[in-house]
Amino acid sequence: MSETKSLSMLKIRRLTAAGLFAALIYVFTAYLHIPTGAGYTHAGDGLIYIAACILPTPYAMAAGAIGGALSDGLSGFLIWMPATIVIKAITALFFTNKGEKILSLRNILGIIPSLVLCVVGYSLYEGIVMAKGFSAAAISAAFSQTPAYCVQVLASGLLFVSVSLLLDKVGFKKKLKL
Protein backbone atom coordinates (compact mmCIF):
# COMPACT_ATOMS: atom_id res chain seq x y z
CA MET A 1 0.00 0.00 0.00
CA SER A 2 1.37 3.42 -0.90
CA GLU A 3 2.20 5.95 1.78
CA THR A 4 -0.42 8.38 0.41
CA LYS A 5 -3.15 5.73 0.56
CA SER A 6 -2.07 4.76 4.06
CA LEU A 7 -2.29 8.39 5.22
CA SER A 8 -5.72 8.72 3.63
CA MET A 9 -6.94 5.62 5.44
CA LEU A 10 -5.57 6.97 8.72
CA LYS A 11 -7.40 10.27 8.20
CA ILE A 12 -10.62 8.40 7.42
CA ARG A 13 -10.25 6.28 10.59
CA ARG A 14 -9.61 9.42 12.65
CA LEU A 15 -12.57 11.28 11.15
CA THR A 16 -14.80 8.27 11.72
CA ALA A 17 -13.66 7.94 15.34
CA ALA A 18 -14.17 11.69 15.88
CA GLY A 19 -17.68 11.42 14.44
CA LEU A 20 -18.49 8.48 16.70
CA PHE A 21 -17.18 10.37 19.72
CA ALA A 22 -19.22 13.45 18.75
CA ALA A 23 -22.34 11.25 18.60
CA LEU A 24 -21.56 9.65 21.98
CA ILE A 25 -20.88 13.06 23.55
CA TYR A 26 -24.23 14.27 22.21
CA VAL A 27 -26.11 11.24 23.59
CA PHE A 28 -24.40 11.34 27.01
CA THR A 29 -25.08 15.08 27.23
CA ALA A 30 -28.60 15.39 25.82
CA TYR A 31 -30.16 12.17 27.05
CA LEU A 32 -28.23 11.11 30.15
CA HIS A 33 -28.59 14.20 32.28
CA ILE A 34 -30.19 15.62 35.41
CA PRO A 35 -32.21 18.83 34.97
CA THR A 36 -31.16 21.74 37.17
CA GLY A 37 -32.65 25.18 37.64
CA ALA A 38 -30.71 26.73 34.75
CA GLY A 39 -30.20 23.78 32.40
CA TYR A 40 -28.90 20.31 33.12
CA THR A 41 -25.96 18.43 34.59
CA HIS A 42 -24.54 15.58 32.52
CA ALA A 43 -21.61 13.18 32.16
CA GLY A 44 -20.92 13.96 28.49
CA ASP A 45 -17.64 15.65 29.30
CA GLY A 46 -16.29 12.24 30.32
CA LEU A 47 -16.51 11.23 26.67
CA ILE A 48 -14.63 14.39 25.68
CA TYR A 49 -11.87 13.39 28.12
CA ILE A 50 -11.69 9.90 26.59
CA ALA A 51 -11.73 11.26 23.04
CA ALA A 52 -8.86 13.60 23.91
CA CYS A 53 -6.84 10.66 25.28
CA ILE A 54 -7.36 8.60 22.12
CA LEU A 55 -7.62 11.00 19.19
CA PRO A 56 -5.10 13.56 17.93
CA THR A 57 -5.90 16.96 19.46
CA PRO A 58 -7.70 18.63 16.51
CA TYR A 59 -10.02 15.65 16.11
CA ALA A 60 -10.77 15.50 19.84
CA MET A 61 -11.45 19.25 19.91
CA ALA A 62 -13.86 18.90 17.00
CA ALA A 63 -15.63 15.91 18.58
CA GLY A 64 -16.13 17.80 21.86
CA ALA A 65 -17.31 21.00 20.20
CA ILE A 66 -19.67 19.26 17.79
CA GLY A 67 -21.13 16.80 20.32
CA GLY A 68 -21.70 19.50 22.94
CA ALA A 69 -23.09 22.02 20.47
CA LEU A 70 -25.48 19.46 19.01
CA SER A 71 -26.75 18.74 22.48
CA ASP A 72 -27.37 22.43 23.18
CA GLY A 73 -28.92 23.11 19.79
CA LEU A 74 -31.17 20.07 19.60
CA SER A 75 -32.26 20.38 23.24
CA GLY A 76 -33.53 23.94 22.79
CA PHE A 77 -30.59 25.67 24.50
CA LEU A 78 -29.32 27.49 21.38
CA ILE A 79 -28.10 30.46 23.43
CA TRP A 80 -25.42 28.24 25.00
CA MET A 81 -23.97 26.93 21.71
CA PRO A 82 -21.21 29.57 21.27
CA ALA A 83 -19.91 29.01 24.80
CA THR A 84 -20.14 25.23 24.47
CA ILE A 85 -18.22 25.16 21.19
CA VAL A 86 -15.32 27.09 22.70
CA ILE A 87 -15.34 25.48 26.16
CA LYS A 88 -15.63 21.89 24.96
CA ALA A 89 -12.94 22.36 22.32
CA ILE A 90 -10.56 23.83 24.91
CA THR A 91 -11.42 21.02 27.35
CA ALA A 92 -9.74 18.54 25.01
CA LEU A 93 -6.44 20.42 25.41
CA PHE A 94 -6.12 19.36 29.06
CA PHE A 95 -5.62 15.71 28.11
CA THR A 96 -3.01 13.89 26.02
CA ASN A 97 -3.12 10.99 23.63
CA LYS A 98 0.67 10.55 23.68
CA GLY A 99 0.90 7.58 26.07
CA GLU A 100 0.10 3.94 25.46
CA LYS A 101 -2.73 4.04 27.98
CA ILE A 102 -5.75 6.29 28.28
CA LEU A 103 -5.59 6.54 32.04
CA SER A 104 -2.47 8.30 33.25
CA LEU A 105 -1.74 10.71 36.06
CA ARG A 106 -1.56 13.59 33.57
CA ASN A 107 -4.99 12.72 32.17
CA ILE A 108 -6.54 12.32 35.61
CA LEU A 109 -5.13 15.71 36.61
CA GLY A 110 -6.62 17.14 33.39
CA ILE A 111 -10.00 16.96 35.12
CA ILE A 112 -9.00 19.85 37.43
CA PRO A 113 -8.49 22.54 34.75
CA SER A 114 -11.59 21.15 33.01
CA LEU A 115 -13.57 21.96 36.15
CA VAL A 116 -12.13 25.47 36.33
CA LEU A 117 -12.82 26.10 32.64
CA CYS A 118 -16.38 24.80 32.93
CA VAL A 119 -17.21 26.90 35.99
CA VAL A 120 -15.50 30.10 34.88
CA GLY A 121 -16.35 29.82 31.17
CA TYR A 122 -20.04 29.13 31.52
CA SER A 123 -20.49 31.49 34.47
CA LEU A 124 -18.85 34.40 32.66
CA TYR A 125 -20.84 33.62 29.52
CA GLU A 126 -24.07 33.55 31.51
CA GLY A 127 -23.18 36.67 33.48
CA ILE A 128 -22.23 38.71 30.41
CA VAL A 129 -24.09 37.34 27.38
CA MET A 130 -27.28 36.18 29.01
CA ALA A 131 -27.50 39.35 31.12
CA LYS A 132 -26.83 41.41 27.96
CA GLY A 133 -23.94 43.31 29.46
CA PHE A 134 -21.37 43.18 32.19
CA SER A 135 -22.54 43.66 35.76
CA ALA A 136 -21.12 42.40 39.02
CA ALA A 137 -24.56 41.23 40.14
CA ALA A 138 -25.08 39.15 36.98
CA ILE A 139 -21.61 37.61 37.23
CA SER A 140 -22.15 36.82 40.91
CA ALA A 141 -25.54 35.26 40.21
CA ALA A 142 -24.09 33.19 37.38
CA PHE A 143 -21.44 31.73 39.68
CA SER A 144 -24.25 30.37 41.87
CA GLN A 145 -24.37 27.47 39.39
CA THR A 146 -20.90 26.36 40.52
CA PRO A 147 -22.18 23.37 42.57
CA ALA A 148 -24.03 22.01 39.51
CA TYR A 149 -20.89 22.37 37.37
CA CYS A 150 -18.87 20.57 40.06
CA VAL A 151 -21.35 17.68 40.06
CA GLN A 152 -21.15 17.58 36.26
CA VAL A 153 -17.36 17.38 36.24
CA LEU A 154 -17.39 14.82 39.07
CA ALA A 155 -19.82 12.60 37.13
CA SER A 156 -17.73 13.04 33.98
CA GLY A 157 -14.55 12.28 35.88
CA LEU A 158 -16.02 9.08 37.31
CA LEU A 159 -17.21 8.01 33.86
CA PHE A 160 -13.78 8.82 32.41
CA VAL A 161 -11.83 6.86 35.03
CA SER A 162 -14.09 3.80 35.03
CA VAL A 163 -14.40 3.52 31.22
CA SER A 164 -10.69 4.26 30.74
CA LEU A 165 -9.76 1.47 33.16
CA LEU A 166 -11.85 -0.97 31.12
CA LEU A 167 -10.52 0.26 27.78
CA ASP A 168 -6.92 0.11 29.00
CA LYS A 169 -7.48 -3.41 30.33
CA VAL A 170 -8.44 -4.67 26.85
CA GLY A 171 -5.71 -2.63 25.09
CA PHE A 172 -8.28 -0.56 23.20
CA LYS A 173 -5.97 2.31 22.28
CA LYS A 174 -3.29 0.06 20.84
CA LYS A 175 -5.85 -1.91 18.80
CA LEU A 176 -7.44 1.25 17.43
CA LYS A 177 -4.20 2.55 15.89
CA LEU A 178 -5.16 6.20 15.54
PDB file of C-alpha atoms in Angstrom:
ATOM      1  CA  MET A   1       0.000   0.000   0.000  1.00  0.00           C
ATOM      2  CA  SER A   2       1.374   3.420  -0.898  1.00  0.00           C
ATOM      3  CA  GLU A   3       2.202   5.952   1.775  1.00  0.00           C
ATOM      4  CA  THR A   4      -0.425   8.378   0.407  1.00  0.00           C
ATOM      5  CA  LYS A   5      -3.150   5.733   0.556  1.00  0.00           C
ATOM      6  CA  SER A   6      -2.071   4.764   4.057  1.00  0.00           C
ATOM      7  CA  LEU A   7      -2.288   8.391   5.220  1.00  0.00           C
ATOM      8  CA  SER A   8      -5.721   8.720   3.629  1.00  0.00           C
ATOM      9  CA  MET A   9      -6.944   5.617   5.445  1.00  0.00           C
ATOM     10  CA  LEU A  10      -5.570   6.968   8.725  1.00  0.00           C
ATOM     11  CA  LYS A  11      -7.403  10.265   8.196  1.00  0.00           C
ATOM     12  CA  ILE A  12     -10.620   8.399   7.417  1.00  0.00           C
ATOM     13  CA  ARG A  13     -10.254   6.284  10.585  1.00  0.00           C
ATOM     14  CA  ARG A  14      -9.608   9.420  12.645  1.00  0.00           C
ATOM     15  CA  LEU A  15     -12.570  11.284  11.146  1.00  0.00           C
ATOM     16  CA  THR A  16     -14.802   8.266  11.721  1.00  0.00           C
ATOM     17  CA  ALA A  17     -13.662   7.943  15.337  1.00  0.00           C
ATOM     18  CA  ALA A  18     -14.167  11.692  15.884  1.00  0.00           C
ATOM     19  CA  GLY A  19     -17.676  11.418  14.437  1.00  0.00           C
ATOM     20  CA  LEU A  20     -18.494   8.483  16.703  1.00  0.00           C
ATOM     21  CA  PHE A  21     -17.176  10.369  19.719  1.00  0.00           C
ATOM     22  CA  ALA A  22     -19.216  13.455  18.751  1.00  0.00           C
ATOM     23  CA  ALA A  23     -22.336  11.254  18.601  1.00  0.00           C
ATOM     24  CA  LEU A  24     -21.557   9.655  21.982  1.00  0.00           C
ATOM     25  CA  ILE A  25     -20.882  13.060  23.547  1.00  0.00           C
ATOM     26  CA  TYR A  26     -24.229  14.267  22.205  1.00  0.00           C
ATOM     27  CA  VAL A  27     -26.110  11.236  23.593  1.00  0.00           C
ATOM     28  CA  PHE A  28     -24.396  11.344  27.008  1.00  0.00           C
ATOM     29  CA  THR A  29     -25.076  15.081  27.234  1.00  0.00           C
ATOM     30  CA  ALA A  30     -28.595  15.389  25.817  1.00  0.00           C
ATOM     31  CA  TYR A  31     -30.163  12.167  27.052  1.00  0.00           C
ATOM     32  CA  LEU A  32     -28.229  11.111  30.146  1.00  0.00           C
ATOM     33  CA  HIS A  33     -28.591  14.204  32.278  1.00  0.00           C
ATOM     34  CA  ILE A  34     -30.186  15.617  35.408  1.00  0.00           C
ATOM     35  CA  PRO A  35     -32.212  18.827  34.965  1.00  0.00           C
ATOM     36  CA  THR A  36     -31.162  21.744  37.171  1.00  0.00           C
ATOM     37  CA  GLY A  37     -32.646  25.185  37.642  1.00  0.00           C
ATOM     38  CA  ALA A  38     -30.712  26.728  34.753  1.00  0.00           C
ATOM     39  CA  GLY A  39     -30.202  23.784  32.403  1.00  0.00           C
ATOM     40  CA  TYR A  40     -28.904  20.314  33.123  1.00  0.00           C
ATOM     41  CA  THR A  41     -25.964  18.429  34.592  1.00  0.00           C
ATOM     42  CA  HIS A  42     -24.536  15.578  32.517  1.00  0.00           C
ATOM     43  CA  ALA A  43     -21.611  13.184  32.157  1.00  0.00           C
ATOM     44  CA  GLY A  44     -20.918  13.961  28.486  1.00  0.00           C
ATOM     45  CA  ASP A  45     -17.639  15.648  29.296  1.00  0.00           C
ATOM     46  CA  GLY A  46     -16.287  12.237  30.315  1.00  0.00           C
ATOM     47  CA  LEU A  47     -16.506  11.226  26.671  1.00  0.00           C
ATOM     48  CA  ILE A  48     -14.625  14.387  25.684  1.00  0.00           C
ATOM     49  CA  TYR A  49     -11.867  13.389  28.118  1.00  0.00           C
ATOM     50  CA  ILE A  50     -11.694   9.897  26.590  1.00  0.00           C
ATOM     51  CA  ALA A  51     -11.726  11.261  23.035  1.00  0.00           C
ATOM     52  CA  ALA A  52      -8.860  13.599  23.912  1.00  0.00           C
ATOM     53  CA  CYS A  53      -6.841  10.662  25.276  1.00  0.00           C
ATOM     54  CA  ILE A  54      -7.355   8.598  22.123  1.00  0.00           C
ATOM     55  CA  LEU A  55      -7.618  11.002  19.187  1.00  0.00           C
ATOM     56  CA  PRO A  56      -5.104  13.564  17.929  1.00  0.00           C
ATOM     57  CA  THR A  57      -5.904  16.955  19.464  1.00  0.00           C
ATOM     58  CA  PRO A  58      -7.696  18.629  16.511  1.00  0.00           C
ATOM     59  CA  TYR A  59     -10.023  15.645  16.109  1.00  0.00           C
ATOM     60  CA  ALA A  60     -10.769  15.504  19.845  1.00  0.00           C
ATOM     61  CA  MET A  61     -11.454  19.252  19.913  1.00  0.00           C
ATOM     62  CA  ALA A  62     -13.861  18.898  16.998  1.00  0.00           C
ATOM     63  CA  ALA A  63     -15.634  15.913  18.580  1.00  0.00           C
ATOM     64  CA  GLY A  64     -16.131  17.796  21.856  1.00  0.00           C
ATOM     65  CA  ALA A  65     -17.306  20.999  20.200  1.00  0.00           C
ATOM     66  CA  ILE A  66     -19.666  19.256  17.786  1.00  0.00           C
ATOM     67  CA  GLY A  67     -21.135  16.803  20.320  1.00  0.00           C
ATOM     68  CA  GLY A  68     -21.699  19.496  22.939  1.00  0.00           C
ATOM     69  CA  ALA A  69     -23.087  22.018  20.470  1.00  0.00           C
ATOM     70  CA  LEU A  70     -25.480  19.465  19.007  1.00  0.00           C
ATOM     71  CA  SER A  71     -26.749  18.743  22.483  1.00  0.00           C
ATOM     72  CA  ASP A  72     -27.374  22.428  23.180  1.00  0.00           C
ATOM     73  CA  GLY A  73     -28.919  23.108  19.790  1.00  0.00           C
ATOM     74  CA  LEU A  74     -31.166  20.070  19.601  1.00  0.00           C
ATOM     75  CA  SER A  75     -32.260  20.384  23.242  1.00  0.00           C
ATOM     76  CA  GLY A  76     -33.530  23.940  22.788  1.00  0.00           C
ATOM     77  CA  PHE A  77     -30.594  25.669  24.497  1.00  0.00           C
ATOM     78  CA  LEU A  78     -29.325  27.488  21.384  1.00  0.00           C
ATOM     79  CA  ILE A  79     -28.104  30.455  23.425  1.00  0.00           C
ATOM     80  CA  TRP A  80     -25.418  28.242  24.997  1.00  0.00           C
ATOM     81  CA  MET A  81     -23.965  26.933  21.709  1.00  0.00           C
ATOM     82  CA  PRO A  82     -21.206  29.568  21.272  1.00  0.00           C
ATOM     83  CA  ALA A  83     -19.909  29.006  24.795  1.00  0.00           C
ATOM     84  CA  THR A  84     -20.137  25.233  24.468  1.00  0.00           C
ATOM     85  CA  ILE A  85     -18.221  25.160  21.187  1.00  0.00           C
ATOM     86  CA  VAL A  86     -15.316  27.088  22.698  1.00  0.00           C
ATOM     87  CA  ILE A  87     -15.344  25.478  26.165  1.00  0.00           C
ATOM     88  CA  LYS A  88     -15.632  21.886  24.956  1.00  0.00           C
ATOM     89  CA  ALA A  89     -12.935  22.360  22.317  1.00  0.00           C
ATOM     90  CA  ILE A  90     -10.558  23.826  24.910  1.00  0.00           C
ATOM     91  CA  THR A  91     -11.421  21.025  27.355  1.00  0.00           C
ATOM     92  CA  ALA A  92      -9.739  18.536  25.010  1.00  0.00           C
ATOM     93  CA  LEU A  93      -6.444  20.420  25.413  1.00  0.00           C
ATOM     94  CA  PHE A  94      -6.122  19.365  29.059  1.00  0.00           C
ATOM     95  CA  PHE A  95      -5.619  15.706  28.110  1.00  0.00           C
ATOM     96  CA  THR A  96      -3.007  13.893  26.025  1.00  0.00           C
ATOM     97  CA  ASN A  97      -3.119  10.990  23.631  1.00  0.00           C
ATOM     98  CA  LYS A  98       0.668  10.554  23.677  1.00  0.00           C
ATOM     99  CA  GLY A  99       0.901   7.583  26.067  1.00  0.00           C
ATOM    100  CA  GLU A 100       0.100   3.942  25.458  1.00  0.00           C
ATOM    101  CA  LYS A 101      -2.732   4.040  27.976  1.00  0.00           C
ATOM    102  CA  ILE A 102      -5.749   6.287  28.275  1.00  0.00           C
ATOM    103  CA  LEU A 103      -5.592   6.543  32.038  1.00  0.00           C
ATOM    104  CA  SER A 104      -2.472   8.301  33.246  1.00  0.00           C
ATOM    105  CA  LEU A 105      -1.736  10.712  36.063  1.00  0.00           C
ATOM    106  CA  ARG A 106      -1.563  13.586  33.571  1.00  0.00           C
ATOM    107  CA  ASN A 107      -4.994  12.722  32.168  1.00  0.00           C
ATOM    108  CA  ILE A 108      -6.541  12.318  35.610  1.00  0.00           C
ATOM    109  CA  LEU A 109      -5.129  15.712  36.609  1.00  0.00           C
ATOM    110  CA  GLY A 110      -6.622  17.144  33.392  1.00  0.00           C
ATOM    111  CA  ILE A 111      -9.999  16.958  35.118  1.00  0.00           C
ATOM    112  CA  ILE A 112      -9.002  19.851  37.425  1.00  0.00           C
ATOM    113  CA  PRO A 113      -8.489  22.535  34.745  1.00  0.00           C
ATOM    114  CA  SER A 114     -11.594  21.148  33.015  1.00  0.00           C
ATOM    115  CA  LEU A 115     -13.570  21.960  36.147  1.00  0.00           C
ATOM    116  CA  VAL A 116     -12.127  25.474  36.333  1.00  0.00           C
ATOM    117  CA  LEU A 117     -12.822  26.102  32.639  1.00  0.00           C
ATOM    118  CA  CYS A 118     -16.379  24.795  32.934  1.00  0.00           C
ATOM    119  CA  VAL A 119     -17.212  26.896  35.991  1.00  0.00           C
ATOM    120  CA  VAL A 120     -15.498  30.097  34.879  1.00  0.00           C
ATOM    121  CA  GLY A 121     -16.346  29.822  31.167  1.00  0.00           C
ATOM    122  CA  TYR A 122     -20.042  29.126  31.524  1.00  0.00           C
ATOM    123  CA  SER A 123     -20.490  31.490  34.471  1.00  0.00           C
ATOM    124  CA  LEU A 124     -18.855  34.404  32.664  1.00  0.00           C
ATOM    125  CA  TYR A 125     -20.839  33.617  29.525  1.00  0.00           C
ATOM    126  CA  GLU A 126     -24.071  33.549  31.507  1.00  0.00           C
ATOM    127  CA  GLY A 127     -23.176  36.670  33.478  1.00  0.00           C
ATOM    128  CA  ILE A 128     -22.227  38.712  30.412  1.00  0.00           C
ATOM    129  CA  VAL A 129     -24.094  37.343  27.376  1.00  0.00           C
ATOM    130  CA  MET A 130     -27.285  36.179  29.015  1.00  0.00           C
ATOM    131  CA  ALA A 131     -27.498  39.354  31.117  1.00  0.00           C
ATOM    132  CA  LYS A 132     -26.834  41.412  27.960  1.00  0.00           C
ATOM    133  CA  GLY A 133     -23.940  43.311  29.461  1.00  0.00           C
ATOM    134  CA  PHE A 134     -21.370  43.183  32.188  1.00  0.00           C
ATOM    135  CA  SER A 135     -22.540  43.657  35.760  1.00  0.00           C
ATOM    136  CA  ALA A 136     -21.118  42.401  39.016  1.00  0.00           C
ATOM    137  CA  ALA A 137     -24.556  41.229  40.138  1.00  0.00           C
ATOM    138  CA  ALA A 138     -25.078  39.152  36.979  1.00  0.00           C
ATOM    139  CA  ILE A 139     -21.611  37.605  37.229  1.00  0.00           C
ATOM    140  CA  SER A 140     -22.150  36.820  40.912  1.00  0.00           C
ATOM    141  CA  ALA A 141     -25.544  35.263  40.214  1.00  0.00           C
ATOM    142  CA  ALA A 142     -24.090  33.194  37.380  1.00  0.00           C
ATOM    143  CA  PHE A 143     -21.444  31.729  39.682  1.00  0.00           C
ATOM    144  CA  SER A 144     -24.253  30.375  41.875  1.00  0.00           C
ATOM    145  CA  GLN A 145     -24.370  27.470  39.389  1.00  0.00           C
ATOM    146  CA  THR A 146     -20.900  26.360  40.522  1.00  0.00           C
ATOM    147  CA  PRO A 147     -22.179  23.370  42.569  1.00  0.00           C
ATOM    148  CA  ALA A 148     -24.029  22.010  39.507  1.00  0.00           C
ATOM    149  CA  TYR A 149     -20.890  22.365  37.367  1.00  0.00           C
ATOM    150  CA  CYS A 150     -18.868  20.574  40.065  1.00  0.00           C
ATOM    151  CA  VAL A 151     -21.347  17.680  40.059  1.00  0.00           C
ATOM    152  CA  GLN A 152     -21.153  17.580  36.260  1.00  0.00           C
ATOM    153  CA  VAL A 153     -17.358  17.377  36.238  1.00  0.00           C
ATOM    154  CA  LEU A 154     -17.385  14.816  39.072  1.00  0.00           C
ATOM    155  CA  ALA A 155     -19.817  12.599  37.128  1.00  0.00           C
ATOM    156  CA  SER A 156     -17.734  13.044  33.979  1.00  0.00           C
ATOM    157  CA  GLY A 157     -14.548  12.277  35.879  1.00  0.00           C
ATOM    158  CA  LEU A 158     -16.019   9.077  37.311  1.00  0.00           C
ATOM    159  CA  LEU A 159     -17.210   8.008  33.859  1.00  0.00           C
ATOM    160  CA  PHE A 160     -13.781   8.822  32.408  1.00  0.00           C
ATOM    161  CA  VAL A 161     -11.831   6.864  35.027  1.00  0.00           C
ATOM    162  CA  SER A 162     -14.094   3.796  35.025  1.00  0.00           C
ATOM    163  CA  VAL A 163     -14.401   3.517  31.225  1.00  0.00           C
ATOM    164  CA  SER A 164     -10.691   4.258  30.743  1.00  0.00           C
ATOM    165  CA  LEU A 165      -9.759   1.471  33.155  1.00  0.00           C
ATOM    166  CA  LEU A 166     -11.848  -0.970  31.122  1.00  0.00           C
ATOM    167  CA  LEU A 167     -10.518   0.259  27.776  1.00  0.00           C
ATOM    168  CA  ASP A 168      -6.918   0.106  28.995  1.00  0.00           C
ATOM    169  CA  LYS A 169      -7.484  -3.414  30.330  1.00  0.00           C
ATOM    170  CA  VAL A 170      -8.437  -4.668  26.850  1.00  0.00           C
ATOM    171  CA  GLY A 171      -5.712  -2.634  25.092  1.00  0.00           C
ATOM    172  CA  PHE A 172      -8.277  -0.561  23.197  1.00  0.00           C
ATOM    173  CA  LYS A 173      -5.973   2.315  22.282  1.00  0.00           C
ATOM    174  CA  LYS A 174      -3.288   0.055  20.839  1.00  0.00           C
ATOM    175  CA  LYS A 175      -5.846  -1.906  18.804  1.00  0.00           C
ATOM    176  CA  LEU A 176      -7.445   1.255  17.432  1.00  0.00           C
ATOM    177  CA  LYS A 177      -4.199   2.549  15.887  1.00  0.00           C
ATOM    178  CA  LEU A 178      -5.163   6.200  15.540  1.00  0.00           C
TER     179      LEU A 178
END
